[in-house]
Coordinates of N, CA and C and ligand atoms in Angstrom, one line a residue:
X1 N -54.7 -16.5 33.8 CA -55.0 -15.2 34.1 C -56.1 -14.9 32.9
X2 N -56.6 -14.3 33.4 CA -57.3 -13.4 32.3 C -57.2 -12.1 32.5
X3 N -58.2 -11.3 31.3 CA -57.3 -10.1 30.7 C -57.0 -9.2 31.8
X4 N -58.5 -9.2 32.3 CA -58.2 -7.6 33.5 C -56.9 -7.8 34.5
X5 N -57.1 -9.1 35.0 CA -55.7 -9.2 35.5 C -54.3 -9.0 35.2
X6 N -54.3 -9.4 33.7 CA -53.2 -9.3 32.9 C -52.9 -7.9 32.4
X7 N -54.2 -6.9 32.5 CA -53.5 -5.5 32.6 C -53.4 -5.1 33.9
X8 N -53.8 -5.5 34.8 CA -53.2 -4.6 36.5 C -51.9 -5.2 36.6
X9 N -51.6 -6.2 36.1 CA -50.2 -6.9 36.4 C -48.9 -6.1 35.1
X10 N -49.7 -5.8 34.4 CA -48.8 -5.0 33.4 C -48.8 -3.3 33.6
X11 N -50.0 -3.1 34.3 CA -49.9 -1.6 34.7 C -48.8 -1.7 35.7
X12 N -49.0 -2.5 36.9 CA -47.9 -2.6 37.8 C -46.5 -2.6 37.5
X13 N -46.1 -3.1 36.2 CA -45.1 -3.3 35.8 C -44.6 -1.7 35.6
X14 N -45.6 -1.4 34.6 CA -45.4 -0.4 34.1 C -44.8 1.3 35.1
X15 N -45.8 1.2 36.2 CA -45.3 2.2 37.7 C -44.3 1.8 38.4
X16 N -44.0 0.3 38.1 CA -42.7 -0.2 39.1 C -41.8 0.7 38.3
X17 N -41.7 0.5 36.7 CA -40.6 1.4 36.4 C -40.6 2.6 36.1
X18 N -41.8 3.1 35.9 CA -41.8 4.8 35.8 C -41.1 5.0 37.0
X19 N -41.3 4.4 38.5 CA -41.2 5.2 39.9 C -39.4 4.6 40.0
X20 N -39.0 3.6 39.2 CA -37.5 3.3 39.2 C -36.5 4.3 38.5
X21 N -37.3 4.9 37.4 CA -36.9 6.1 36.6 C -36.7 7.3 37.4
X22 N -38.0 7.5 37.9 CA -38.1 8.9 38.6 C -37.3 8.9 39.5
X23 N -37.0 7.6 40.7 CA -36.2 7.7 41.6 C -35.0 7.8 40.9
X24 N -34.2 7.1 40.1 CA -32.7 7.5 39.4 C -32.6 8.8 39.2
X25 N -33.8 9.6 38.0 CA -33.8 11.2 37.7 C -33.6 11.9 39.3
X26 N -34.6 11.8 40.1 CA -34.4 12.7 41.7 C -33.2 12.4 41.9
X27 N -32.6 11.3 42.1 CA -31.1 10.9 42.8 C -29.9 11.4 42.1
X28 N -30.3 11.8 40.9 CA -29.1 12.4 40.0 C -29.4 13.6 40.1
X29 N -30.8 14.7 40.2 CA -30.6 15.8 40.8 C -29.7 16.0 41.8
X30 N -30.5 15.5 43.3 CA -29.9 15.4 44.6 C -28.3 15.1 44.3
X31 N -27.5 14.6 44.0 CA -25.9 14.3 44.0 C -25.8 14.2 42.2
X32 N -25.5 15.8 42.0 CA -25.1 15.7 40.5 C -23.9 14.9 40.1
X33 N -23.6 14.0 39.0 CA -22.8 13.5 38.4 C -21.6 14.3 38.1
X34 N -20.3 14.1 38.6 CA -19.5 14.9 38.5 C -18.4 14.4 37.8
X35 N -17.8 15.4 36.8 CA -16.9 15.4 36.2 C -15.1 15.1 37.1
X36 N -14.3 13.8 36.9 CA -13.1 13.8 37.4 C -12.5 14.6 37.0
X37 N -11.7 15.7 37.4 CA -10.6 16.7 36.9 C -9.7 15.9 36.1
X38 N -9.7 14.5 36.9 CA -8.0 13.8 36.0 C -8.5 12.7 36.4
X39 N -7.9 11.5 35.4 CA -8.1 10.1 36.1 C -7.4 10.0 37.1
X40 N -8.4 8.7 38.0 CA -7.8 8.5 39.3 C -6.6 7.8 39.3
X41 N -6.6 7.2 37.8 CA -5.1 6.4 38.1 C -4.8 6.9 36.4
X42 N -4.0 8.2 36.7 CA -3.4 8.6 35.3 C -2.5 7.7 34.5
X43 N -2.7 7.3 33.1 CA -2.2 6.4 32.2 C -0.9 7.4 31.9
X44 N 0.4 6.7 32.0 CA 1.5 7.1 31.7 C 2.0 6.6 30.1
X45 N 1.1 7.4 29.2 CA 1.7 6.9 27.8 C 2.6 8.2 27.1
X46 N 2.4 9.3 27.7 CA 3.1 10.7 27.4 C 4.9 9.8 26.9
X47 N 5.4 9.8 28.2 CA 7.0 9.4 28.1 C 7.2 8.2 27.0
X48 N 6.2 7.3 26.6 CA 6.7 6.6 25.9 C 6.6 7.0 24.6
X49 N 5.2 7.5 24.4 CA 5.5 8.1 22.9 C 6.4 8.9 22.6
X50 N 7.1 10.2 23.3 CA 8.3 10.6 23.5 C 9.5 10.0 22.7
X51 N 9.8 9.0 23.8 CA 10.8 8.4 23.5 C 11.2 7.7 22.0
X52 N 10.0 7.3 21.6 CA 9.7 6.2 21.0 C 9.6 7.2 19.5
X53 N 9.6 8.3 19.9 CA 9.6 9.3 18.5 C 10.7 9.7 18.2
X54 N 11.9 9.5 18.9 CA 13.3 10.4 19.2 C 14.1 9.1 18.3
X55 N 13.7 7.4 18.3 CA 14.5 6.7 17.5 C 14.1 6.8 16.0
X56 N 13.5 7.5 15.7 CA 13.0 7.7 14.6 C 14.2 7.1 12.9
X57 N 13.6 6.9 11.9 CA 15.1 6.5 11.3 C 15.8 7.5 11.0
X58 N 17.1 7.2 10.8 CA 17.8 8.6 10.2 C 17.3 9.1 9.3
X59 N 17.8 10.2 8.5 CA 17.4 10.7 7.0 C 18.7 11.1 6.6
X60 N 18.6 11.1 5.4 CA 19.7 11.2 4.7 C 20.6 9.8 4.0
X61 N 21.5 10.0 3.1 CA 22.4 9.0 2.7 C 23.3 8.4 4.0
X62 N 23.3 7.3 4.0 CA 24.9 6.9 5.0 C 25.7 6.9 4.3
X63 N 27.0 7.0 5.1 CA 28.5 7.3 4.6 C 29.0 6.8 3.8
X64 N 29.6 7.1 2.6 CA 30.0 6.3 1.9 C 31.7 6.4 2.0
X65 N 32.3 7.8 2.4 CA 33.7 7.7 2.2 C 35.0 6.5 2.5
X66 N 34.3 5.7 3.6 CA 35.5 4.7 3.6 C 35.0 3.2 2.6
X67 N 34.0 3.3 1.7 CA 34.0 2.4 0.9 C 34.7 2.1 -0.5
X68 N 35.2 3.9 -0.5 CA 35.8 4.3 -1.7 C 37.0 3.4 -2.2
X69 N 37.7 3.2 -1.1 CA 38.9 2.7 -1.7 C 39.2 1.5 -2.1
X70 N 37.8 0.6 -1.7 CA 37.9 -0.7 -2.2 C 36.7 -1.2 -2.8
X71 N 36.4 0.1 -3.4 CA 34.8 0.0 -4.4 C 35.1 -0.7 -5.6
X72 N 34.0 -1.3 -6.4 CA 33.9 -2.1 -7.6 C 33.9 -1.4 -8.4
X73 N 34.9 -0.9 -9.2 CA 34.6 0.4 -10.7 C 34.1 -0.8 -11.6
X74 N 33.9 -1.6 -11.5 CA 33.1 -2.3 -13.0 C 31.6 -2.6 -12.2
X75 N 31.3 -2.8 -11.4 CA 30.0 -2.6 -10.7 C 29.4 -1.1 -11.2
X76 N 30.4 -0.2 -10.7 CA 29.9 0.8 -10.8 C 29.6 1.5 -12.4
X77 N 30.4 0.8 -12.9 CA 30.2 1.6 -14.7 C 28.3 0.6 -14.9
X78 N 28.5 -0.5 -14.4 CA 26.9 -0.9 -14.4 C 25.8 -0.2 -13.7
X79 N 25.9 0.3 -12.4 CA 25.0 1.4 -12.1 C 24.8 2.2 -13.0
X80 N 26.2 3.1 -13.4 CA 25.9 4.1 -14.1 C 25.3 4.0 -15.9
X81 N 24.8 2.9 -15.7 CA 24.1 2.4 -17.3 C 22.3 3.1 -16.7
X82 N 21.9 3.4 -15.3 CA 21.1 4.2 -15.2 C 20.8 5.8 -15.6
X83 N 22.2 6.0 -16.0 CA 22.4 7.5 -16.3 C 22.6 7.7 -17.7
X84 N 22.7 6.5 -18.6 CA 23.4 7.2 -20.0 C 22.1 7.4 -21.0
X85 N 21.2 7.3 -20.4 CA 20.3 7.7 -21.1 C 20.6 9.6 -21.5
X86 N 20.8 10.1 -20.3 CA 20.9 11.5 -20.2 C 22.6 12.4 -20.5
X87 N 23.4 11.2 -19.5 CA 24.7 11.5 -19.5 C 25.7 10.5 -20.6
X88 N 26.8 11.5 -21.2 CA 28.0 10.1 -21.4 C 29.1 10.1 -20.4
X89 N 30.0 9.5 -20.2 CA 31.2 9.5 -19.2 C 32.3 9.9 -19.7
X90 N 32.7 9.7 -20.8 CA 34.1 9.3 -21.8 C 34.6 10.8 -21.7
X91 N 35.4 10.7 -22.0 CA 36.3 12.1 -22.4 C 36.1 12.6 -23.7
X92 N 35.7 13.8 -23.7 CA 35.0 14.4 -25.2 C 33.6 13.9 -25.4
X93 N 33.5 13.4 -24.5 CA 31.8 13.2 -24.7 C 30.9 14.4 -24.6
X94 N 29.4 14.6 -25.3 CA 29.1 15.7 -25.5 C 28.1 15.7 -24.7
X95 N 27.5 16.8 -24.6 CA 26.3 17.2 -23.4 C 25.1 16.8 -24.1
X96 N 24.2 16.0 -23.3 CA 22.8 15.5 -23.8 C 21.8 15.8 -23.3
X97 N 20.8 15.2 -22.5 CA 19.7 15.9 -21.8 C 20.2 16.5 -20.4
X98 N 21.7 15.7 -20.1 CA 22.2 16.3 -18.8 C 23.7 16.6 -19.1
X99 N 24.6 17.4 -18.7 CA 25.7 17.4 -19.4 C 26.6 16.6 -19.3
X100 N 27.8 16.5 -19.8 CA 28.7 15.4 -19.9 C 29.4 15.7 -18.8
X101 N 29.8 14.1 -18.3 CA 30.3 14.0 -16.5 C 31.8 13.7 -16.6
X102 N 32.6 13.6 -18.4 CA 33.8 13.2 -17.8 C 34.9 14.1 -17.0
X103 N 35.5 13.3 -15.7 CA 36.0 14.5 -14.6 C 35.1 15.5 -13.8
X104 N 33.7 15.1 -13.6 CA 33.2 15.4 -12.8 C 33.5 15.9 -11.2
X105 N 34.3 14.6 -10.6 CA 34.9 14.8 -9.5 C 35.8 16.1 -9.2
X106 N 34.9 16.7 -8.1 CA 35.7 17.8 -7.7 C 35.8 19.1 -8.7
X107 N 35.0 18.9 -9.7 CA 34.5 20.1 -10.4 C 33.7 20.8 -9.9
X108 N 33.5 22.0 -10.1 CA 32.2 23.4 -9.9 C 30.7 22.8 -10.3
X109 N 30.6 22.5 -9.1 CA 28.8 22.5 -9.5 C 28.3 23.4 -10.6
X110 N 27.5 22.6 -11.6 CA 26.9 23.6 -12.7 C 28.3 24.3 -13.6
X111 N 29.1 23.8 -13.8 CA 30.2 24.6 -14.9 C 30.2 23.9 -15.8
X112 N 29.6 22.9 -16.4 CA 30.0 22.2 -17.9 C 29.9 22.8 -19.1
X113 N 30.7 23.1 -19.8 CA 30.6 24.6 -21.3 C 29.2 24.0 -21.9
X114 N 28.9 24.8 -22.0 CA 27.7 24.6 -23.1 C 26.3 23.9 -22.4
X115 N 26.2 23.8 -21.6 CA 25.4 22.8 -20.8 C 24.4 24.3 -20.4
X116 N 23.1 24.0 -20.1 CA 22.1 25.2 -19.8 C 21.4 24.4 -18.5
X117 N 22.0 24.7 -17.4 CA 21.6 24.3 -15.9 C 20.1 25.0 -15.5
X118 N 19.3 24.6 -14.7 CA 18.4 24.8 -14.0 C 19.2 26.3 -12.9
X119 N 18.3 26.6 -12.7 CA 18.7 28.2 -11.5 C 19.3 27.4 -10.4
X120 N 18.6 26.5 -10.3 CA 19.0 25.9 -8.9 C 20.1 25.5 -8.7
X121 N 20.9 24.4 -9.6 CA 21.7 24.0 -10.0 C 23.0 24.8 -10.4
X122 N 22.8 25.8 -11.5 CA 23.6 26.9 -11.4 C 23.8 27.8 -10.2
X123 N 23.1 28.1 -9.4 CA 23.2 29.0 -8.4 C 23.5 28.0 -7.2
X124 N 23.6 26.7 -7.1 CA 24.2 26.3 -5.6 C 25.0 26.2 -5.2
X125 N 26.3 26.4 -5.8 CA 27.7 26.5 -5.4 C 28.3 25.6 -5.1
X126 N 29.6 25.6 -4.7 CA 30.5 24.4 -4.2 C 31.0 23.5 -5.2
X127 N 31.9 22.8 -5.0 CA 32.2 21.4 -6.0 C 31.7 20.2 -5.9
X128 N 31.7 19.2 -6.9 CA 31.1 17.9 -6.5 C 32.1 17.0 -5.7
X129 N 32.5 17.2 -4.5 CA 33.2 16.5 -3.6 C 32.6 15.0 -3.8
X130 N 33.1 14.3 -2.8 CA 32.5 13.1 -2.4 C 31.1 13.1 -2.1
X131 N 31.5 13.7 -0.7 CA 30.0 13.8 0.0 C 29.1 14.4 -0.7
X132 N 29.2 15.6 -1.5 CA 27.9 16.2 -1.9 C 27.5 15.0 -3.5
X133 N 28.4 14.6 -4.0 CA 27.9 13.4 -4.7 C 26.7 12.2 -4.2
X134 N 27.6 11.9 -3.0 CA 26.8 11.0 -2.2 C 25.2 11.2 -2.1
X135 N 25.1 12.8 -1.5 CA 23.8 13.2 -1.3 C 23.2 13.1 -2.6
X136 N 23.5 14.0 -3.4 CA 23.0 14.0 -4.9 C 22.4 12.5 -5.6
X137 N 23.1 11.7 -5.2 CA 23.2 10.5 -5.9 C 21.8 9.6 -5.0
X138 N 21.7 10.1 -3.8 CA 21.1 9.3 -3.0 C 19.5 9.9 -3.0
X139 N 19.3 11.2 -3.4 CA 18.0 11.8 -3.9 C 18.0 13.6 -4.1
X140 N 18.4 13.4 -5.8 CA 18.7 14.6 -6.6 C 18.0 15.7 -5.7
X141 N 16.8 15.5 -5.9 CA 15.7 16.6 -5.8 C 15.8 17.1 -4.0
X142 N 15.8 16.1 -3.3 CA 16.2 16.5 -1.9 C 17.5 17.4 -1.8
X143 N 18.5 17.0 -2.5 CA 19.8 17.6 -2.0 C 19.7 19.0 -3.1
X144 N 19.3 19.3 -4.0 CA 19.2 20.4 -4.7 C 17.7 20.7 -5.0
X145 N 16.7 21.4 -4.7 CA 15.5 21.5 -4.6 C 15.1 22.2 -5.6
X146 N 14.6 21.7 -7.0 CA 14.5 22.7 -8.0 C 15.4 22.0 -9.0
X147 N 16.3 21.1 -8.9 CA 17.0 20.6 -10.0 C 16.1 19.7 -11.6
X148 N 16.9 19.8 -12.6 CA 15.9 19.5 -13.6 C 16.3 18.2 -13.9
X149 N 17.5 17.5 -13.1 CA 17.8 15.7 -13.3 C 16.6 15.4 -12.7
X150 N 15.9 14.7 -13.5 CA 15.0 13.4 -13.4 C 15.1 12.0 -12.9
X151 N 15.6 12.1 -11.5 CA 16.4 10.6 -11.4 C 15.9 10.1 -9.9
X152 N 15.0 9.3 -9.6 CA 14.5 9.1 -8.2 C 15.9 8.5 -7.0
X153 N 16.9 8.5 -7.4 CA 17.8 8.3 -6.6 C 18.5 6.5 -6.3
X154 N 19.4 6.8 -5.7 CA 20.1 5.0 -5.8 C 20.1 4.9 -4.3
X155 N 19.1 3.8 -3.5 CA 19.2 3.9 -1.9 C 20.1 2.9 -1.6
X156 N 20.5 2.4 -2.2 CA 22.1 1.2 -1.4 C 23.2 1.7 -1.6
X157 N 24.1 2.2 -0.3 CA 24.9 3.0 -0.4 C 26.4 1.9 -1.4
X158 N 26.2 1.0 -1.4 CA 27.2 0.3 -2.4 C 26.8 0.9 -3.5
X159 N 25.9 0.8 -4.0 CA 25.8 1.3 -5.3 C 25.9 2.7 -5.7
X160 N 25.7 3.4 -4.7 CA 26.8 4.9 -4.5 C 28.1 4.7 -4.5
X161 N 28.8 4.0 -3.7 CA 30.1 4.3 -3.6 C 30.5 3.8 -4.8
X162 N 30.2 2.6 -5.4 CA 30.7 2.1 -6.5 C 30.6 3.3 -8.1
X163 N 29.6 3.6 -8.1 CA 29.5 4.6 -8.9 C 30.4 5.6 -8.9
X164 N 30.7 6.3 -7.8 CA 31.2 7.4 -7.7 C 32.5 7.0 -8.1
X165 N 32.9 5.9 -7.1 CA 34.4 5.3 -7.6 C 34.4 5.1 -9.5
X166 N 33.6 5.1 -9.7 CA 33.7 5.2 -11.5 C 33.8 6.2 -11.9
X167 N 33.1 7.0 -11.8 CA 32.8 8.7 -11.8 C 34.7 9.4 -11.5
X168 N 34.9 8.7 -10.6 CA 36.3 9.3 -10.2 C 37.8 8.5 -11.5
X169 N 37.5 7.4 -11.6 CA 38.2 6.7 -12.6 C 38.1 7.5 -14.0
X170 N 37.0 8.3 -14.1 CA 36.6 8.8 -15.8 C 37.3 10.3 -15.5
X171 N 38.7 10.3 -15.5 CA 39.5 11.4 -15.1 C 41.1 11.2 -15.8
X172 N 41.7 12.1 -16.3 CA 43.0 12.1 -16.7 C 43.6 11.6 -15.2
X173 N 43.4 12.4 -14.5 CA 43.9 12.6 -13.1 C 43.0 12.5 -11.9
X174 N 42.7 10.9 -11.8 CA 42.1 11.1 -10.5 C 41.7 11.8 -9.4
X175 N 40.8 12.2 -8.9 CA 40.9 12.7 -7.3 C 41.4 12.0 -6.5
X176 N 42.2 12.6 -5.6 CA 42.7 12.0 -3.9 C 41.3 11.3 -3.9
X177 N 41.9 9.9 -3.2 CA 40.9 9.3 -2.2 C 40.5 10.1 -0.8
X178 N 39.4 9.9 -0.2 CA 39.4 10.7 1.2 C 40.7 10.3 2.1
X179 N 41.1 11.3 2.9 CA 42.1 10.9 4.2 C 41.4 10.0 5.0
X180 N 41.4 9.4 6.2 CA 41.2 8.9 7.2 C 40.7 9.8 8.1
X181 N 41.0 11.4 8.1 CA 40.3 12.1 8.8 C 38.6 12.6 8.1
X182 N 39.2 12.7 7.2 CA 37.4 13.1 6.3 C 37.0 11.7 6.4
X183 N 37.4 10.6 6.4 CA 36.2 9.2 6.4 C 35.8 9.7 8.3
X184 N 36.7 9.9 8.9 CA 36.2 9.9 10.5 C 35.3 11.2 10.6
X185 N 35.5 12.1 10.2 CA 34.5 13.1 10.3 C 33.3 13.0 9.3
X186 N 33.3 12.0 8.4 CA 32.0 12.1 7.7 C 31.0 10.9 8.6
X187 N 31.4 10.1 9.2 CA 31.0 8.8 10.4 C 30.6 9.4 11.5
X188 N 30.6 10.6 11.6 CA 29.9 11.5 13.3 C 28.5 11.5 12.5
Ligands
HEC1 C1 16.5 11.5 -17.1 C2 17.5 12.2 -17.5 C3 18.8 11.8 -16.0 C4 19.1 10.6 -15.8 C5 18.6 9.3 -15.8 C6 20.6 11.2 -14.5 N1 20.6 12.4 -14.9 FE1 22.0 13.8 -14.0 N2 21.4 15.4 -14.5 C7 20.3 15.4 -15.3 C8 20.4 17.0 -16.0 C9 18.8 17.3 -16.7 C10 21.2 17.4 -15.2 C11 21.5 18.8 -15.0 C12 20.3 19.3 -13.6 C13 19.9 20.8 -13.6 O1 20.5 21.8 -14.4 O2 19.3 20.7 -12.8 C14 21.9 16.8 -14.3 C15 22.7 16.8 -13.7 C16 23.4 15.8 -13.1 C17 24.9 16.3 -12.5 C18 25.6 17.6 -12.0 C19 26.4 18.0 -13.3 C20 27.3 19.8 -13.3 O3 27.6 20.0 -13.7 O4 26.9 19.8 -12.0 C21 25.8 15.1 -11.7 C22 26.8 14.8 -11.2 C23 24.6 14.0 -12.7 N3 23.9 14.2 -13.2 C24 25.6 12.7 -12.1 C25 24.0 11.7 -12.8 C26 24.5 10.0 -12.7 C27 25.8 9.7 -11.9 C28 23.0 9.5 -12.7 C29 22.6 8.0 -13.0 C30 22.7 7.5 -11.3 C31 22.1 10.7 -13.6 N4 22.8 11.8 -13.2 C32 21.0 10.3 -13.9 C33 19.7 14.4 -16.3 C34 19.8 13.4 -15.7

């Protein structure tokens, strides 16, 4: 192929391309592209999403009342080693960073003599029954927002049950164990 033929052929291809492009443009003007109002085959994922979000993990601590009667007090005393930097549990023990915790089960919250509580705990109200101890030890700052107790919490139910059984034992007259009615109510 000599140069002239080549140029002609190239021009021919170019023209063909331009015509094709022009044709496409004209077609587009004559038959405007339409957006579909909705998918021809709507995709049903919304229901699945909604139902999967309803099976989210439960929040808050697992119940422990049923575990208290058979809890391991010696194991609870070991768990309490995590607390001894700030608390004493013995009779006659003195307040440290945190209040002295002899006889704490069923004692009013924020009532230990001579201890300067945060406003959050001092104003919280109620007594330290088993259930509130369970919630507090699970995540102190979630149960009493603004407490100055810097402790992350105990995530294992057995740790909390054993610890609470140990606290119960640290009293002249240990508090009554939960009744079967109370256990059933907590489990709901
Ligand atoms: C870093 C120090 C620290 C550690 C560790 C700690 N506490 Fe405390 N605790 C405190 C402080 C401070 C308070 C007072 C909180 C306030 O006034 O908001 C407190 C309050 C409490 C109270 C409430 C007492 C009352 O009179 O109302 C209980 C019960 C308690 N702690 C138990 C525990 C146990 C059990 C552990 C271990 C699992 C523990 N704490 C670990 C510092 C600590």
